[in-house]
Amino acid sequence: MALSDPFYAVKAEVLENAAAAESLAARWQQLERKPRAAEERARLVQQLGDLLLGVSADLHELDGTIELVEKQRARFRIDDAELQARREFVAAMRRRVTAAYQAVEVHTGEQNELLDGLSLVVGRLKEQGQQMNQELESQKTMLNTLEDQVEGAGAAMAKLKGKMTEMAKSKDRGKFCAILGLSLLLMLLTTLALS
């Protein structure tokens, strides 16, 4: 092969970058099982994407060298079998890069779906928390109202008790009827206050 044929230099770079991408992909797959490694996984996905872009650019260069050889067959003196082997190498590498891209996209899509799901759950929890807060505020208001009513009933009962004590000291029969009536009124007020 002629020294001016750049195919082998670019091919070596493609193979080196492809090996690095496969190593990153393997590390990334190991980290998928570790929930606390999200930051490192994100970094690896970024590096993997960058490497795959580089390999794609190199494959484009290899396509260019193949076209150059086809146009200047006499200059490079490469036979049809070698040219076909180069085309097959580029096609095989392109399939590997495409598969790796798809794996990254699938993973990224799954992560996005997971994050969307988590976002919905967090939103629902927030809504439920706000509803619970409103309900608690409503119950607090109701309890304060009940407390005020109980205090009012307590004050009324204290007044009635005082009057009953006063009436009990006298021996008048009409006063005992009034005490009985006031006792019934006291029970009625207590029932109304507690219901």
PDB file of C-alpha atoms in Angstrom:
ATOM      1  CA  MET A   1       0.000   0.000   0.000  1.00  0.00           C
ATOM      2  CA  ALA A   2       1.193   3.502  -0.747  1.00  0.00           C
ATOM      3  CA  LEU A   3       2.257   5.693   2.179  1.00  0.00           C
ATOM      4  CA  SER A   4      -0.108   8.476   1.119  1.00  0.00           C
ATOM      5  CA  ASP A   5      -3.163   6.239   1.739  1.00  0.00           C
ATOM      6  CA  PRO A   6      -4.736   7.696   4.943  1.00  0.00           C
ATOM      7  CA  PHE A   7      -7.203   4.845   5.417  1.00  0.00           C
ATOM      8  CA  TYR A   8      -5.113   2.871   7.906  1.00  0.00           C
ATOM      9  CA  ALA A   9      -4.336   5.869  10.121  1.00  0.00           C
ATOM     10  CA  VAL A  10      -8.017   6.779  10.348  1.00  0.00           C
ATOM     11  CA  LYS A  11      -8.980   3.104  10.754  1.00  0.00           C
ATOM     12  CA  ALA A  12      -6.629   2.819  13.748  1.00  0.00           C
ATOM     13  CA  GLU A  13      -8.194   5.917  15.293  1.00  0.00           C
ATOM     14  CA  VAL A  14     -11.702   4.520  14.701  1.00  0.00           C
ATOM     15  CA  LEU A  15     -10.785   1.207  16.325  1.00  0.00           C
ATOM     16  CA  GLU A  16      -9.191   2.983  19.291  1.00  0.00           C
ATOM     17  CA  ASN A  17     -12.219   5.237  19.820  1.00  0.00           C
ATOM     18  CA  ALA A  18     -14.620   2.308  19.351  1.00  0.00           C
ATOM     19  CA  ALA A  19     -12.746   0.327  22.008  1.00  0.00           C
ATOM     20  CA  ALA A  20     -12.883   3.322  24.357  1.00  0.00           C
ATOM     21  CA  ALA A  21     -16.623   3.695  23.670  1.00  0.00           C
ATOM     22  CA  GLU A  22     -17.211   0.006  24.401  1.00  0.00           C
ATOM     23  CA  SER A  23     -15.254   0.333  27.645  1.00  0.00           C
ATOM     24  CA  LEU A  24     -17.354   3.350  28.658  1.00  0.00           C
ATOM     25  CA  ALA A  25     -20.543   1.504  27.705  1.00  0.00           C
ATOM     26  CA  ALA A  26     -19.529  -1.480  29.846  1.00  0.00           C
ATOM     27  CA  ARG A  27     -18.770   0.797  32.817  1.00  0.00           C
ATOM     28  CA  TRP A  28     -22.066   2.621  32.263  1.00  0.00           C
ATOM     29  CA  GLN A  29     -23.987  -0.685  32.295  1.00  0.00           C
ATOM     30  CA  GLN A  30     -22.285  -1.655  35.567  1.00  0.00           C
ATOM     31  CA  LEU A  31     -23.332   1.643  37.118  1.00  0.00           C
ATOM     32  CA  GLU A  32     -26.948   1.193  36.008  1.00  0.00           C
ATOM     33  CA  ARG A  33     -27.364  -1.266  38.858  1.00  0.00           C
ATOM     34  CA  LYS A  34     -26.128   1.302  41.398  1.00  0.00           C
ATOM     35  CA  PRO A  35     -28.777   3.903  42.228  1.00  0.00           C
ATOM     36  CA  ARG A  36     -26.320   6.303  43.854  1.00  0.00           C
ATOM     37  CA  ALA A  37     -24.096   6.589  40.775  1.00  0.00           C
ATOM     38  CA  ALA A  38     -26.433   8.844  38.767  1.00  0.00           C
ATOM     39  CA  GLU A  39     -23.865  11.622  38.462  1.00  0.00           C
ATOM     40  CA  GLU A  40     -21.138   9.307  37.164  1.00  0.00           C
ATOM     41  CA  ARG A  41     -23.621   7.646  34.770  1.00  0.00           C
ATOM     42  CA  ALA A  42     -24.561  11.049  33.371  1.00  0.00           C
ATOM     43  CA  ARG A  43     -20.869  11.879  32.905  1.00  0.00           C
ATOM     44  CA  LEU A  44     -20.251   8.541  31.164  1.00  0.00           C
ATOM     45  CA  VAL A  45     -23.235   9.045  28.850  1.00  0.00           C
ATOM     46  CA  GLN A  46     -21.821  12.455  27.894  1.00  0.00           C
ATOM     47  CA  GLN A  47     -18.355  10.991  27.238  1.00  0.00           C
ATOM     48  CA  LEU A  48     -19.863   8.095  25.313  1.00  0.00           C
ATOM     49  CA  GLY A  49     -21.880  10.493  23.172  1.00  0.00           C
ATOM     50  CA  ASP A  50     -18.757  12.554  22.463  1.00  0.00           C
ATOM     51  CA  LEU A  51     -16.765   9.438  21.508  1.00  0.00           C
ATOM     52  CA  LEU A  52     -19.530   8.202  19.234  1.00  0.00           C
ATOM     53  CA  LEU A  53     -19.659  11.578  17.510  1.00  0.00           C
ATOM     54  CA  GLY A  54     -15.899  11.350  16.994  1.00  0.00           C
ATOM     55  CA  VAL A  55     -16.175   7.833  15.569  1.00  0.00           C
ATOM     56  CA  SER A  56     -18.968   9.000  13.251  1.00  0.00           C
ATOM     57  CA  ALA A  57     -16.759  11.817  12.000  1.00  0.00           C
ATOM     58  CA  ASP A  58     -13.891   9.366  11.474  1.00  0.00           C
ATOM     59  CA  LEU A  59     -16.182   7.022   9.538  1.00  0.00           C
ATOM     60  CA  HIS A  60     -17.157   9.945   7.352  1.00  0.00           C
ATOM     61  CA  GLU A  61     -13.442  10.517   6.699  1.00  0.00           C
ATOM     62  CA  LEU A  62     -13.014   6.830   5.841  1.00  0.00           C
ATOM     63  CA  ASP A  63     -15.883   7.111   3.372  1.00  0.00           C
ATOM     64  CA  GLY A  64     -13.986  10.023   1.860  1.00  0.00           C
ATOM     65  CA  THR A  65     -10.788   7.989   1.553  1.00  0.00           C
ATOM     66  CA  ILE A  66     -12.700   5.143  -0.120  1.00  0.00           C
ATOM     67  CA  GLU A  67     -14.205   7.587  -2.607  1.00  0.00           C
ATOM     68  CA  LEU A  68     -10.760   9.074  -3.235  1.00  0.00           C
ATOM     69  CA  VAL A  69      -9.316   5.624  -3.911  1.00  0.00           C
ATOM     70  CA  GLU A  70     -12.192   4.811  -6.270  1.00  0.00           C
ATOM     71  CA  LYS A  71     -11.552   8.008  -8.231  1.00  0.00           C
ATOM     72  CA  GLN A  72      -7.775   7.581  -8.369  1.00  0.00           C
ATOM     73  CA  ARG A  73      -7.311   3.830  -8.630  1.00  0.00           C
ATOM     74  CA  ALA A  74      -4.027   4.143 -10.526  1.00  0.00           C
ATOM     75  CA  ARG A  75      -2.453   6.346  -7.847  1.00  0.00           C
ATOM     76  CA  PHE A  76      -3.281   4.075  -4.908  1.00  0.00           C
ATOM     77  CA  ARG A  77      -3.107   0.685  -6.624  1.00  0.00           C
ATOM     78  CA  ILE A  78      -5.737  -0.932  -4.403  1.00  0.00           C
ATOM     79  CA  ASP A  79      -7.525  -3.975  -5.741  1.00  0.00           C
ATOM     80  CA  ASP A  80     -11.269  -4.581  -5.636  1.00  0.00           C
ATOM     81  CA  ALA A  81     -11.063  -7.042  -2.710  1.00  0.00           C
ATOM     82  CA  GLU A  82      -9.209  -4.504  -0.529  1.00  0.00           C
ATOM     83  CA  LEU A  83     -11.666  -1.771  -1.485  1.00  0.00           C
ATOM     84  CA  GLN A  84     -14.591  -4.055  -0.620  1.00  0.00           C
ATOM     85  CA  ALA A  85     -12.967  -4.949   2.724  1.00  0.00           C
ATOM     86  CA  ARG A  86     -12.698  -1.217   3.499  1.00  0.00           C
ATOM     87  CA  ARG A  87     -16.359  -0.649   2.638  1.00  0.00           C
ATOM     88  CA  GLU A  88     -17.357  -3.587   4.845  1.00  0.00           C
ATOM     89  CA  PHE A  89     -15.246  -2.256   7.721  1.00  0.00           C
ATOM     90  CA  VAL A  90     -16.898   1.166   7.487  1.00  0.00           C
ATOM     91  CA  ALA A  91     -20.373  -0.402   7.251  1.00  0.00           C
ATOM     92  CA  ALA A  92     -19.709  -2.684  10.243  1.00  0.00           C
ATOM     93  CA  MET A  93     -18.375   0.191  12.335  1.00  0.00           C
ATOM     94  CA  ARG A  94     -21.322   2.367  11.339  1.00  0.00           C
ATOM     95  CA  ARG A  95     -23.705  -0.375  12.560  1.00  0.00           C
ATOM     96  CA  ARG A  96     -21.841  -0.573  15.884  1.00  0.00           C
ATOM     97  CA  VAL A  97     -21.986   3.199  16.303  1.00  0.00           C
ATOM     98  CA  THR A  98     -25.686   3.242  15.426  1.00  0.00           C
ATOM     99  CA  ALA A  99     -26.389   0.470  17.940  1.00  0.00           C
ATOM    100  CA  ALA A 100     -24.460   2.345  20.627  1.00  0.00           C
ATOM    101  CA  TYR A 101     -26.325   5.586  19.825  1.00  0.00           C
ATOM    102  CA  GLN A 102     -29.624   3.748  20.077  1.00  0.00           C
ATOM    103  CA  ALA A 103     -28.648   2.231  23.427  1.00  0.00           C
ATOM    104  CA  VAL A 104     -27.792   5.692  24.765  1.00  0.00           C
ATOM    105  CA  GLU A 105     -31.030   7.126  23.377  1.00  0.00           C
ATOM    106  CA  VAL A 106     -33.087   4.277  24.857  1.00  0.00           C
ATOM    107  CA  HIS A 107     -31.422   4.782  28.228  1.00  0.00           C
ATOM    108  CA  THR A 108     -31.887   8.536  28.050  1.00  0.00           C
ATOM    109  CA  GLY A 109     -35.519   8.037  27.023  1.00  0.00           C
ATOM    110  CA  GLU A 110     -36.092   5.637  29.919  1.00  0.00           C
ATOM    111  CA  GLN A 111     -34.523   8.111  32.319  1.00  0.00           C
ATOM    112  CA  ASN A 112     -36.696  10.900  30.932  1.00  0.00           C
ATOM    113  CA  GLU A 113     -39.806   8.731  31.313  1.00  0.00           C
ATOM    114  CA  LEU A 114     -38.776   7.879  34.863  1.00  0.00           C
ATOM    115  CA  LEU A 115     -38.174  11.533  35.689  1.00  0.00           C
ATOM    116  CA  ASP A 116     -41.529  12.476  34.138  1.00  0.00           C
ATOM    117  CA  GLY A 117     -43.217   9.826  36.276  1.00  0.00           C
ATOM    118  CA  LEU A 118     -41.438  11.046  39.395  1.00  0.00           C
ATOM    119  CA  SER A 119     -42.413  14.602  38.562  1.00  0.00           C
ATOM    120  CA  LEU A 120     -46.074  13.575  38.330  1.00  0.00           C
ATOM    121  CA  VAL A 121     -45.876  11.734  41.655  1.00  0.00           C
ATOM    122  CA  VAL A 122     -44.216  14.699  43.352  1.00  0.00           C
ATOM    123  CA  GLY A 123     -46.894  16.984  41.901  1.00  0.00           C
ATOM    124  CA  ARG A 124     -49.648  14.737  43.233  1.00  0.00           C
ATOM    125  CA  LEU A 125     -47.993  14.581  46.647  1.00  0.00           C
ATOM    126  CA  LYS A 126     -47.754  18.363  46.674  1.00  0.00           C
ATOM    127  CA  GLU A 127     -51.464  18.674  45.833  1.00  0.00           C
ATOM    128  CA  GLN A 128     -52.365  16.158  48.538  1.00  0.00           C
ATOM    129  CA  GLY A 129     -50.197  18.025  51.033  1.00  0.00           C
ATOM    130  CA  GLN A 130     -51.931  21.288  50.182  1.00  0.00           C
ATOM    131  CA  GLN A 131     -55.351  19.647  50.533  1.00  0.00           C
ATOM    132  CA  MET A 132     -54.343  18.167  53.891  1.00  0.00           C
ATOM    133  CA  ASN A 133     -53.120  21.591  55.018  1.00  0.00           C
ATOM    134  CA  GLN A 134     -56.442  23.174  54.018  1.00  0.00           C
ATOM    135  CA  GLU A 135     -58.362  20.441  55.834  1.00  0.00           C
ATOM    136  CA  LEU A 136     -56.242  20.909  58.973  1.00  0.00           C
ATOM    137  CA  GLU A 137     -56.807  24.673  58.856  1.00  0.00           C
ATOM    138  CA  SER A 138     -60.559  24.068  58.508  1.00  0.00           C
ATOM    139  CA  GLN A 139     -60.542  21.670  61.466  1.00  0.00           C
ATOM    140  CA  LYS A 140     -58.510  24.142  63.514  1.00  0.00           C
ATOM    141  CA  THR A 141     -61.142  26.811  62.850  1.00  0.00           C
ATOM    142  CA  MET A 142     -63.915  24.391  63.821  1.00  0.00           C
ATOM    143  CA  LEU A 143     -62.086  23.457  67.046  1.00  0.00           C
ATOM    144  CA  ASN A 144     -61.608  27.127  67.941  1.00  0.00           C
ATOM    145  CA  THR A 145     -65.327  27.733  67.369  1.00  0.00           C
ATOM    146  CA  LEU A 146     -66.210  24.713  69.523  1.00  0.00           C
ATOM    147  CA  GLU A 147     -63.868  25.935  72.254  1.00  0.00           C
ATOM    148  CA  ASP A 148     -65.572  29.336  72.238  1.00  0.00           C
ATOM    149  CA  GLN A 149     -68.990  27.660  72.456  1.00  0.00           C
ATOM    150  CA  VAL A 150     -67.873  25.434  75.338  1.00  0.00           C
ATOM    151  CA  GLU A 151     -66.502  28.474  77.201  1.00  0.00           C
ATOM    152  CA  GLY A 152     -69.804  30.308  76.647  1.00  0.00           C
ATOM    153  CA  ALA A 153     -71.780  27.312  77.888  1.00  0.00           C
ATOM    154  CA  GLY A 154     -69.450  27.042  80.893  1.00  0.00           C
ATOM    155  CA  ALA A 155     -70.044  30.688  81.756  1.00  0.00           C
ATOM    156  CA  ALA A 156     -73.821  30.226  81.414  1.00  0.00           C
ATOM    157  CA  MET A 157     -73.678  27.130  83.624  1.00  0.00           C
ATOM    158  CA  ALA A 158     -71.669  29.009  86.240  1.00  0.00           C
ATOM    159  CA  LYS A 159     -74.354  31.712  86.304  1.00  0.00           C
ATOM    160  CA  LEU A 160     -77.094  29.128  86.592  1.00  0.00           C
ATOM    161  CA  LYS A 161     -75.228  27.311  89.339  1.00  0.00           C
ATOM    162  CA  GLY A 162     -74.903  30.558  91.254  1.00  0.00           C
ATOM    163  CA  LYS A 163     -78.622  31.271  90.914  1.00  0.00           C
ATOM    164  CA  MET A 164     -79.506  27.697  91.868  1.00  0.00           C
ATOM    165  CA  THR A 165     -77.333  27.911  94.960  1.00  0.00           C
ATOM    166  CA  GLU A 166     -79.023  31.171  95.872  1.00  0.00           C
ATOM    167  CA  MET A 167     -82.480  29.679  95.409  1.00  0.00           C
ATOM    168  CA  ALA A 168     -81.590  26.525  97.296  1.00  0.00           C
ATOM    169  CA  LYS A 169     -80.932  28.619 100.386  1.00  0.00           C
ATOM    170  CA  SER A 170     -84.533  29.797 100.449  1.00  0.00           C
ATOM    171  CA  LYS A 171     -87.396  27.391 101.218  1.00  0.00           C
ATOM    172  CA  ASP A 172     -89.841  28.677  98.623  1.00  0.00           C
ATOM    173  CA  ARG A 173     -91.563  26.026  96.472  1.00  0.00           C
ATOM    174  CA  GLY A 174     -91.698  28.265  93.398  1.00  0.00           C
ATOM    175  CA  LYS A 175     -87.993  28.649  93.598  1.00  0.00           C
ATOM    176  CA  PHE A 176     -87.534  24.863  93.405  1.00  0.00           C
ATOM    177  CA  CYS A 177     -89.609  24.814  90.230  1.00  0.00           C
ATOM    178  CA  ALA A 178     -87.412  27.567  88.849  1.00  0.00           C
ATOM    179  CA  ILE A 179     -84.333  25.517  89.815  1.00  0.00           C
ATOM    180  CA  LEU A 180     -85.758  22.511  88.023  1.00  0.00           C
ATOM    181  CA  GLY A 181     -86.520  24.630  84.943  1.00  0.00           C
ATOM    182  CA  LEU A 182     -83.074  26.186  85.006  1.00  0.00           C
ATOM    183  CA  SER A 183     -81.495  22.729  85.356  1.00  0.00           C
ATOM    184  CA  LEU A 184     -83.388  21.568  82.289  1.00  0.00           C
ATOM    185  CA  LEU A 185     -82.268  24.736  80.481  1.00  0.00           C
ATOM    186  CA  LEU A 186     -78.695  24.012  81.572  1.00  0.00           C
ATOM    187  CA  MET A 187     -78.867  20.493  80.118  1.00  0.00           C
ATOM    188  CA  LEU A 188     -80.378  21.836  76.920  1.00  0.00           C
ATOM    189  CA  LEU A 189     -77.624  24.445  76.557  1.00  0.00           C
ATOM    190  CA  THR A 190     -74.955  21.830  77.265  1.00  0.00           C
ATOM    191  CA  THR A 191     -76.437  19.508  74.638  1.00  0.00           C
ATOM    192  CA  LEU A 192     -76.585  22.321  72.081  1.00  0.00           C
ATOM    193  CA  ALA A 193     -73.027  23.414  72.827  1.00  0.00           C
ATOM    194  CA  LEU A 194     -71.595  19.928  72.416  1.00  0.00           C
ATOM    195  CA  SER A 195     -73.488  18.993  69.257  1.00  0.00           C
TER     196      SER A 195
END
